[in-house]
mmCIF file of C-alpha atoms in Angstrom:
data_model
loop_
_atom_site.group_PDB
_atom_site.id
_atom_site.type_symbol
_atom_site.label_atom_id
_atom_site.label_comp_id
_atom_site.label_asym_id
_atom_site.label_seq_id
_atom_site.Cartn_x
_atom_site.Cartn_y
_atom_site.Cartn_z
ATOM 1 C CA MET A 23 -38.436 -17.749 -0.880
ATOM 2 C CA ARG A 24 -37.224 -19.162 -4.195
ATOM 3 C CA LYS A 25 -34.302 -16.714 -4.207
ATOM 4 C CA LEU A 26 -33.306 -17.700 -0.659
ATOM 5 C CA LEU A 27 -33.385 -21.383 -1.611
ATOM 6 C CA LEU A 28 -31.214 -20.630 -4.650
ATOM 7 C CA LEU A 29 -28.739 -18.745 -2.474
ATOM 8 C CA ALA A 30 -28.590 -21.645 -0.022
ATOM 9 C CA LEU A 31 -27.844 -24.051 -2.880
ATOM 10 C CA VAL A 32 -25.179 -21.680 -4.196
ATOM 11 C CA GLY A 33 -23.666 -21.478 -0.727
ATOM 12 C CA LEU A 34 -23.637 -25.271 -0.507
ATOM 13 C CA GLY A 35 -22.069 -25.724 -3.931
ATOM 14 C CA ALA A 36 -19.565 -22.919 -3.448
ATOM 15 C CA GLN A 37 -18.426 -24.324 -0.101
ATOM 16 C CA LEU A 38 -18.062 -27.815 -1.562
ATOM 17 C CA VAL A 39 -15.711 -26.337 -4.157
ATOM 18 C CA ASP A 40 -13.956 -24.015 -1.698
ATOM 19 C CA GLY A 41 -13.459 -26.651 0.956
ATOM 20 C CA SER A 42 -12.087 -29.184 -1.503
ATOM 21 C CA LEU A 43 -10.057 -26.785 -3.682
ATOM 22 C CA GLY A 44 -9.169 -24.027 -1.215
ATOM 23 C CA MET A 45 -10.860 -21.276 -3.220
ATOM 24 C CA ALA A 46 -13.944 -19.958 -4.989
ATOM 25 C CA TYR A 47 -16.610 -19.598 -2.264
ATOM 26 C CA GLY A 48 -16.409 -15.816 -2.329
ATOM 27 C CA VAL A 49 -15.805 -15.522 -6.064
ATOM 28 C CA THR A 50 -18.696 -17.844 -6.918
ATOM 29 C CA SER A 51 -21.173 -16.333 -4.455
ATOM 30 C CA THR A 52 -20.278 -12.723 -5.260
ATOM 31 C CA THR A 53 -20.552 -13.391 -8.984
ATOM 32 C CA LEU A 54 -24.122 -14.646 -8.498
ATOM 33 C CA LEU A 55 -25.098 -11.674 -6.318
ATOM 34 C CA LEU A 56 -23.727 -9.248 -8.909
ATOM 35 C CA ALA A 57 -25.586 -11.103 -11.666
ATOM 36 C CA ILE A 58 -28.925 -10.453 -9.919
ATOM 37 C CA GLY A 59 -28.165 -6.741 -9.547
ATOM 38 C CA THR A 60 -26.726 -6.448 -6.034
ATOM 39 C CA ASN A 61 -24.576 -3.417 -5.185
ATOM 40 C CA PRO A 62 -20.880 -4.524 -5.356
ATOM 41 C CA ALA A 63 -20.026 -3.419 -1.819
ATOM 42 C CA ALA A 64 -23.219 -4.980 -0.450
ATOM 43 C CA ALA A 65 -22.530 -8.199 -2.391
ATOM 44 C CA SER A 66 -19.032 -8.510 -0.954
ATOM 45 C CA ALA A 67 -20.285 -7.612 2.529
ATOM 46 C CA THR A 68 -23.029 -10.255 2.312
ATOM 47 C CA VAL A 69 -20.574 -12.938 1.269
ATOM 48 C CA HIS A 70 -18.017 -12.045 3.945
ATOM 49 C CA LEU A 71 -20.614 -12.025 6.714
ATOM 50 C CA ALA A 72 -21.724 -15.493 5.615
ATOM 51 C CA GLU A 73 -18.089 -16.577 5.457
ATOM 52 C CA ILE A 74 -17.616 -15.878 9.163
ATOM 53 C CA GLY A 75 -19.780 -18.912 9.826
ATOM 54 C CA THR A 76 -18.742 -21.038 6.837
ATOM 55 C CA THR A 77 -15.008 -20.570 7.430
ATOM 56 C CA LEU A 78 -15.427 -21.400 11.111
ATOM 57 C CA ALA A 79 -17.237 -24.620 10.207
ATOM 58 C CA SER A 80 -14.776 -25.366 7.426
ATOM 59 C CA GLY A 81 -11.749 -24.754 9.650
ATOM 60 C CA ALA A 82 -13.125 -27.015 12.372
ATOM 61 C CA SER A 83 -13.820 -29.748 9.823
ATOM 62 C CA HIS A 84 -10.376 -29.491 8.248
ATOM 63 C CA TRP A 85 -8.783 -29.562 11.702
ATOM 64 C CA LYS A 86 -10.723 -32.731 12.536
ATOM 65 C CA PHE A 87 -9.396 -34.419 9.394
ATOM 66 C CA GLY A 88 -5.815 -33.254 10.042
ATOM 67 C CA ASN A 89 -5.679 -30.779 7.169
ATOM 68 C CA VAL A 90 -4.444 -27.680 9.078
ATOM 69 C CA ASP A 91 -0.947 -26.285 9.723
ATOM 70 C CA TRP A 92 -1.525 -23.758 12.520
ATOM 71 C CA LYS A 93 1.813 -21.999 11.987
ATOM 72 C CA VAL A 94 0.821 -21.171 8.427
ATOM 73 C CA VAL A 95 -2.640 -20.065 9.606
ATOM 74 C CA ALA A 96 -1.091 -17.536 12.005
ATOM 75 C CA LYS A 97 1.554 -16.243 9.597
ATOM 76 C CA ILE A 98 -0.858 -15.608 6.726
ATOM 77 C CA GLY A 99 -4.142 -14.950 8.567
ATOM 78 C CA VAL A 100 -3.174 -11.828 10.525
ATOM 79 C CA PRO A 101 -1.760 -9.829 7.561
ATOM 80 C CA GLY A 102 -4.688 -11.147 5.537
ATOM 81 C CA ALA A 103 -7.110 -9.579 8.004
ATOM 82 C CA ILE A 104 -5.297 -6.228 7.738
ATOM 83 C CA GLY A 105 -5.469 -6.335 3.937
ATOM 84 C CA ALA A 106 -9.138 -7.318 3.986
ATOM 85 C CA PHE A 107 -10.139 -4.402 6.231
ATOM 86 C CA ALA A 108 -8.282 -1.987 3.938
ATOM 87 C CA GLY A 109 -9.889 -3.514 0.838
ATOM 88 C CA ALA A 110 -13.394 -3.279 2.306
ATOM 89 C CA THR A 111 -12.824 0.392 3.091
ATOM 90 C CA VAL A 112 -11.676 1.086 -0.481
ATOM 91 C CA LEU A 113 -14.618 -0.739 -2.100
ATOM 92 C CA SER A 114 -17.134 0.970 0.205
ATOM 93 C CA GLY A 115 -16.005 4.350 -1.106
ATOM 94 C CA LEU A 116 -16.520 3.529 -4.794
ATOM 95 C CA SER A 117 -19.755 4.262 -6.665
ATOM 96 C CA THR A 118 -21.748 1.323 -8.023
ATOM 97 C CA GLU A 119 -21.076 2.371 -11.632
ATOM 98 C CA VAL A 120 -17.336 2.253 -11.033
ATOM 99 C CA ALA A 121 -17.230 -0.681 -8.634
ATOM 100 C CA ALA A 122 -19.242 -3.187 -10.698
ATOM 101 C CA PRO A 123 -16.915 -3.389 -13.733
ATOM 102 C CA VAL A 124 -13.827 -3.063 -11.515
ATOM 103 C CA MET A 125 -14.962 -6.043 -9.474
ATOM 104 C CA ALA A 126 -15.797 -7.983 -12.648
ATOM 105 C CA LEU A 127 -12.269 -7.320 -13.934
ATOM 106 C CA ILE A 128 -10.734 -8.579 -10.693
ATOM 107 C CA LEU A 129 -12.902 -11.688 -10.711
ATOM 108 C CA LEU A 130 -12.176 -12.294 -14.412
ATOM 109 C CA ALA A 131 -8.436 -12.068 -13.786
ATOM 110 C CA LEU A 132 -8.741 -14.527 -10.902
ATOM 111 C CA GLY A 133 -10.794 -16.885 -13.056
ATOM 112 C CA ILE A 134 -8.205 -16.827 -15.848
ATOM 113 C CA TYR A 135 -5.452 -17.485 -13.332
ATOM 114 C CA ILE A 136 -7.308 -20.432 -11.815
ATOM 115 C CA LEU A 137 -8.080 -21.955 -15.222
ATOM 116 C CA VAL A 138 -4.534 -21.595 -16.564
ATOM 117 C CA ARG A 139 -2.796 -22.543 -13.317
ATOM 118 C CA PHE A 140 -4.655 -25.795 -12.724
ATOM 119 C CA THR A 141 -5.123 -26.810 -16.367
ATOM 120 C CA ALA A 142 -1.562 -26.252 -17.521
ATOM 121 C CA PHE A 143 0.488 -27.012 -14.450
ATOM 122 C CA GLY A 144 -1.553 -29.032 -11.981
ATOM 123 C CA ILE A 145 -0.071 -29.204 -8.476
ATOM 124 C CA PRO A 146 3.713 -29.388 -7.882
ATOM 125 C CA ARG A 147 5.024 -31.748 -5.169
ATOM 126 C CA ASP A 148 8.809 -31.670 -5.712
ATOM 127 C CA ARG A 149 9.655 -29.498 -2.648
ATOM 128 C CA LEU A 150 7.222 -31.048 -0.216
ATOM 129 C CA GLY A 151 8.209 -30.579 3.433
ATOM 130 C CA LEU A 152 10.403 -27.480 3.154
ATOM 131 C CA PRO A 153 9.347 -24.678 5.560
ATOM 132 C CA LEU A 154 7.271 -21.677 4.472
ATOM 133 C CA ARG A 155 8.802 -18.406 5.577
ATOM 134 C CA LYS A 156 6.991 -15.496 7.217
ATOM 135 C CA ARG A 157 8.540 -13.093 4.684
ATOM 136 C CA PHE A 158 6.644 -15.020 2.006
ATOM 137 C CA LEU A 159 3.353 -15.620 3.840
ATOM 138 C CA GLY A 160 3.033 -12.093 5.291
ATOM 139 C CA PRO A 161 2.991 -10.114 2.001
ATOM 140 C CA LEU A 162 0.948 -12.884 0.367
ATOM 141 C CA GLY A 163 -1.692 -12.602 3.100
ATOM 142 C CA LEU A 164 -1.791 -8.804 2.826
ATOM 143 C CA VAL A 165 -2.341 -8.859 -0.940
ATOM 144 C CA ALA A 166 -4.774 -11.789 -0.849
ATOM 145 C CA GLY A 167 -6.852 -10.135 1.897
ATOM 146 C CA PHE A 168 -7.072 -6.855 -0.027
ATOM 147 C CA VAL A 169 -8.067 -8.600 -3.265
ATOM 148 C CA ASP A 170 -10.584 -10.741 -1.375
ATOM 149 C CA ALA A 171 -12.450 -7.739 0.027
ATOM 150 C CA THR A 172 -12.374 -5.628 -3.142
ATOM 151 C CA GLY A 173 -13.240 -8.523 -5.449
ATOM 152 C CA GLY A 174 -15.767 -10.242 -3.214
ATOM 153 C CA GLY A 175 -13.443 -13.225 -3.287
ATOM 154 C CA GLY A 176 -9.787 -13.887 -3.854
ATOM 155 C CA TRP A 177 -8.314 -15.166 -0.598
ATOM 156 C CA GLY A 178 -8.238 -18.708 -1.946
ATOM 157 C CA PRO A 179 -7.500 -17.906 -5.623
ATOM 158 C CA VAL A 180 -4.489 -15.810 -4.588
ATOM 159 C CA GLY A 181 -3.293 -17.702 -1.498
ATOM 160 C CA THR A 182 -3.893 -21.338 -2.430
ATOM 161 C CA PRO A 183 -2.115 -21.413 -5.827
ATOM 162 C CA ALA A 184 0.806 -19.369 -4.455
ATOM 163 C CA ILE A 185 1.457 -21.854 -1.636
ATOM 164 C CA LEU A 186 0.758 -24.849 -3.867
ATOM 165 C CA ALA A 187 3.208 -23.432 -6.421
ATOM 166 C CA SER A 188 5.921 -23.427 -3.760
ATOM 167 C CA GLY A 189 5.535 -27.202 -3.536
ATOM 168 C CA ARG A 190 6.356 -27.096 0.188
ATOM 169 C CA MET A 191 3.034 -28.300 1.605
ATOM 170 C CA GLU A 192 0.853 -31.215 0.653
ATOM 171 C CA PRO A 193 -2.292 -29.960 -1.108
ATOM 172 C CA ARG A 194 -4.778 -31.006 1.586
ATOM 173 C CA LYS A 195 -2.887 -29.000 4.216
ATOM 174 C CA VAL A 196 -2.627 -25.976 1.926
ATOM 175 C CA ILE A 197 -6.381 -26.056 1.393
ATOM 176 C CA GLY A 198 -7.181 -26.683 5.047
ATOM 177 C CA SER A 199 -4.857 -23.930 6.277
ATOM 178 C CA ILE A 200 -6.130 -21.374 3.751
ATOM 179 C CA ASP A 201 -9.763 -22.170 4.575
ATOM 180 C CA THR A 202 -9.080 -21.913 8.314
ATOM 181 C CA SER A 203 -7.170 -18.610 8.123
ATOM 182 C CA GLU A 204 -9.983 -17.141 6.027
ATOM 183 C CA PHE A 205 -12.022 -16.895 9.226
ATOM 184 C CA LEU A 206 -9.844 -13.935 10.293
ATOM 185 C CA VAL A 207 -10.138 -12.371 6.847
ATOM 186 C CA ALA A 208 -13.934 -12.681 6.847
ATOM 187 C CA ILE A 209 -14.229 -10.971 10.236
ATOM 188 C CA ALA A 210 -11.948 -8.086 9.231
ATOM 189 C CA ALA A 211 -13.651 -7.548 5.862
ATOM 190 C CA SER A 212 -17.113 -7.636 7.455
ATOM 191 C CA LEU A 213 -16.099 -5.005 10.013
ATOM 192 C CA GLY A 214 -14.716 -2.853 7.206
ATOM 193 C CA PHE A 215 -17.963 -3.052 5.236
ATOM 194 C CA LEU A 216 -20.128 -2.396 8.286
ATOM 195 C CA VAL A 217 -18.078 0.743 8.949
ATOM 196 C CA GLY A 218 -18.115 1.774 5.282
ATOM 197 C CA ILE A 219 -21.684 1.103 4.132
ATOM 198 C CA GLY A 220 -23.627 0.318 7.305
ATOM 199 C CA SER A 221 -25.819 -2.677 8.076
ATOM 200 C CA GLU A 222 -28.937 -1.216 6.419
ATOM 201 C CA ASN A 223 -27.486 -1.999 2.967
ATOM 202 C CA ILE A 224 -27.076 -5.696 3.744
ATOM 203 C CA ASP A 225 -29.841 -8.296 3.369
ATOM 204 C CA PHE A 226 -29.291 -10.582 6.361
ATOM 205 C CA GLY A 227 -31.754 -13.105 4.921
ATOM 206 C CA TRP A 228 -29.322 -13.610 2.046
ATOM 207 C CA VAL A 229 -26.466 -13.888 4.525
ATOM 208 C CA ALA A 230 -28.331 -16.608 6.417
ATOM 209 C CA ALA A 231 -29.144 -18.531 3.228
ATOM 210 C CA LEU A 232 -25.520 -18.559 2.065
ATOM 211 C CA LEU A 233 -24.394 -19.442 5.584
ATOM 212 C CA ILE A 234 -26.748 -22.421 5.936
ATOM 213 C CA GLY A 235 -25.694 -23.911 2.612
ATOM 214 C CA GLY A 236 -22.014 -23.384 3.395
ATOM 215 C CA VAL A 237 -22.170 -24.894 6.891
ATOM 216 C CA ILE A 238 -23.905 -28.010 5.552
ATOM 217 C CA ALA A 239 -21.209 -28.463 2.897
ATOM 218 C CA ALA A 240 -18.153 -27.724 5.087
ATOM 219 C CA PRO A 241 -17.599 -31.169 6.654
ATOM 220 C CA ILE A 242 -18.348 -32.915 3.365
ATOM 221 C CA ALA A 243 -15.763 -30.787 1.556
ATOM 222 C CA ALA A 244 -13.126 -31.366 4.239
ATOM 223 C CA TRP A 245 -13.551 -35.112 3.705
ATOM 224 C CA LEU A 246 -13.649 -34.855 -0.102
ATOM 225 C CA VAL A 247 -10.371 -32.905 -0.211
ATOM 226 C CA ARG A 248 -8.546 -36.256 0.012
ATOM 227 C CA HIS A 249 -10.412 -37.699 -2.969
ATOM 228 C CA ILE A 250 -11.347 -35.003 -5.547
ATOM 229 C CA PRO A 251 -8.810 -34.267 -8.320
ATOM 230 C CA PRO A 252 -7.955 -30.577 -7.750
ATOM 231 C CA ARG A 253 -6.714 -30.170 -11.324
ATOM 232 C CA ILE A 254 -10.093 -31.005 -12.843
ATOM 233 C CA LEU A 255 -12.055 -29.004 -10.285
ATOM 234 C CA GLY A 256 -9.789 -25.982 -10.798
ATOM 235 C CA SER A 257 -10.402 -26.016 -14.549
ATOM 236 C CA ALA A 258 -14.156 -26.294 -14.023
ATOM 237 C CA VAL A 259 -14.352 -23.459 -11.499
ATOM 238 C CA GLY A 260 -12.080 -21.189 -13.526
ATOM 239 C CA GLY A 261 -14.314 -21.544 -16.576
ATOM 240 C CA VAL A 262 -17.463 -20.653 -14.633
ATOM 241 C CA ILE A 263 -15.843 -17.517 -13.208
ATOM 242 C CA ILE A 264 -14.476 -16.402 -16.590
ATOM 243 C CA LEU A 265 -17.789 -16.886 -18.395
ATOM 244 C CA THR A 266 -19.910 -15.113 -15.773
ATOM 245 C CA ASN A 267 -17.655 -12.099 -15.359
ATOM 246 C CA THR A 268 -17.044 -11.714 -19.091
ATOM 247 C CA ARG A 269 -20.824 -11.435 -19.365
ATOM 248 C CA SER A 270 -20.881 -8.751 -16.670
ATOM 249 C CA LEU A 271 -18.148 -6.734 -18.376
ATOM 250 C CA LEU A 272 -19.650 -6.943 -21.859
ATOM 251 C CA ARG A 273 -23.014 -5.763 -20.499
ATOM 252 C CA SER A 274 -21.524 -2.966 -18.368
ATOM 253 C CA ASP A 275 -21.545 0.738 -19.216
ATOM 254 C CA TRP A 276 -17.835 0.494 -19.966
ATOM 255 C CA ILE A 277 -18.400 -1.714 -23.038
ATOM 256 C CA ASP A 278 -22.135 -2.290 -23.643
ATOM 257 C CA ALA A 279 -21.365 -4.782 -26.421
ATOM 258 C CA PRO A 280 -24.102 -5.743 -28.913
ATOM 259 C CA ASP A 281 -25.614 -9.219 -28.775
ATOM 260 C CA ASN A 282 -23.629 -10.679 -31.679
ATOM 261 C CA VAL A 283 -20.308 -9.626 -30.102
ATOM 262 C CA ARG A 284 -21.274 -11.041 -26.705
ATOM 263 C CA TYR A 285 -22.376 -14.368 -28.163
ATOM 264 C CA ALA A 286 -19.118 -14.648 -30.098
ATOM 265 C CA PHE A 287 -17.165 -14.145 -26.877
ATOM 266 C CA TYR A 288 -19.298 -16.738 -25.095
ATOM 267 C CA ALA A 289 -18.721 -19.288 -27.874
ATOM 268 C CA VAL A 290 -14.944 -18.837 -27.679
ATOM 269 C CA ILE A 291 -14.995 -19.177 -23.887
ATOM 270 C CA TYR A 292 -17.061 -22.369 -24.077
ATOM 271 C CA LEU A 293 -14.621 -23.884 -26.577
ATOM 272 C CA VAL A 294 -11.553 -22.955 -24.524
ATOM 273 C CA TRP A 295 -13.230 -24.161 -21.342
ATOM 274 C CA ALA A 296 -14.180 -27.520 -22.885
ATOM 275 C CA GLY A 297 -10.630 -27.949 -24.149
ATOM 276 C CA ALA A 298 -9.194 -27.111 -20.721
ATOM 277 C CA LEU A 299 -11.444 -29.641 -19.000
ATOM 278 C CA ALA A 300 -10.587 -32.335 -21.539
ATOM 279 C CA TYR A 301 -6.851 -31.669 -21.092
ATOM 280 C CA SER A 302 -7.115 -31.671 -17.284
ATOM 281 C CA ILE A 303 -8.981 -34.981 -17.312
ATOM 282 C CA LYS A 304 -6.422 -36.481 -19.712
ATOM 283 C CA GLN A 305 -3.476 -35.303 -17.596
ATOM 284 C CA TYR A 306 -5.089 -36.516 -14.383
ATOM 285 C CA ARG A 307 -5.695 -39.968 -15.847
ATOM 286 C CA ALA A 308 -2.141 -40.115 -17.188
ATOM 287 C CA HIS A 309 -0.616 -39.299 -13.792
ATOM 288 C CA ARG A 310 -3.304 -40.725 -11.516
ATOM 289 C CA ASP A 311 -1.164 -43.567 -10.153
ATOM 290 C CA LEU A 312 1.738 -41.220 -9.424
ATOM 291 C CA GLU A 313 -0.563 -38.767 -7.640
ATOM 292 C CA ARG A 314 -1.939 -41.578 -5.483
ATOM 293 C CA VAL A 315 1.594 -42.603 -4.480
ATOM 294 C CA ASP A 316 2.443 -38.969 -3.668
ATOM 295 C CA SER A 317 -0.697 -38.597 -1.577
ATOM 296 C CA GLU A 318 0.013 -41.779 0.387
ATOM 297 C CA SER A 319 3.640 -40.795 1.037
ATOM 298 C CA ALA A 320 2.584 -37.260 2.060
ATOM 299 C CA ASP A 321 0.365 -38.741 4.763
ATOM 300 C CA LYS A 322 3.278 -40.616 6.334
ATOM 301 C CA PRO A 323 5.431 -38.905 9.006
ATOM 302 C CA ALA A 324 8.411 -37.234 7.392
ATOM 303 C CA SER A 325 11.857 -36.477 8.757
ATOM 304 C CA ALA A 326 12.580 -32.877 9.701
ATOM 305 C CA PRO A 327 13.515 -30.892 6.550
ATOM 306 C CA THR A 328 16.696 -28.903 6.277
ATOM 307 C CA PRO A 329 15.904 -25.116 6.448
ATOM 308 C CA VAL A 330 16.728 -23.141 3.323
#
């Protein structure tokens, strides 16, 4: 019972972050499941089954608050579903000994990307309003869907920063559209895992716990997306992912590092993480007024952009 309650709280916290930042529900939840000894394929399957419900609730909430661009959802969601089914099939065929460190490496890489991307660069807004092309969203969805299924998360960490980096959509619509399109990815990945490993390897009690927490948090996150500083949240989430998956790698059969080496790594990560958070907070405060002006202007109707 205590474990189910913990999973529900993780689902709630992960969805608050995911719904307000556009990423990290899968990465956060899968990292926890791996930390308590869950089979990698079963961990990813559990998270994706829960995400069918959480992404549906999140998408509906974002739509209610006007955070969704349905053209982007269609252009990125369908190839994302194809990539997710392929990724689930690949992960299902790997042994636990191979899959665990591979997944930790993927998650670690995503965590580093999130930390660096949001700490160093924040969110660009200089090309706001220019159209996003299918030739960009299609391959992005395919890659993001594959990484999401094999890493237990990655749809948001790959898709959200890539679209934000283009500077063509206001952040709240990027986040809302990515969260909404993830519904298709979750369905495809879940089908792939059910075909690959079967339902007997999945604890549906854990699925329900993650789902309940996520559904409760979804409308709150969709509202918070207008108010939370994404730069600070990105730095915080990136540090958690890096620390947890570094621990998994150092304790894996690949490395099996002694205690003194592991603690040294942890100390360095804590220092870098604290520095990143301090820098993000400083940069947010320095540009807070400008970001507020940008947000207010982004909410106003804009004239039709010239295609490029």
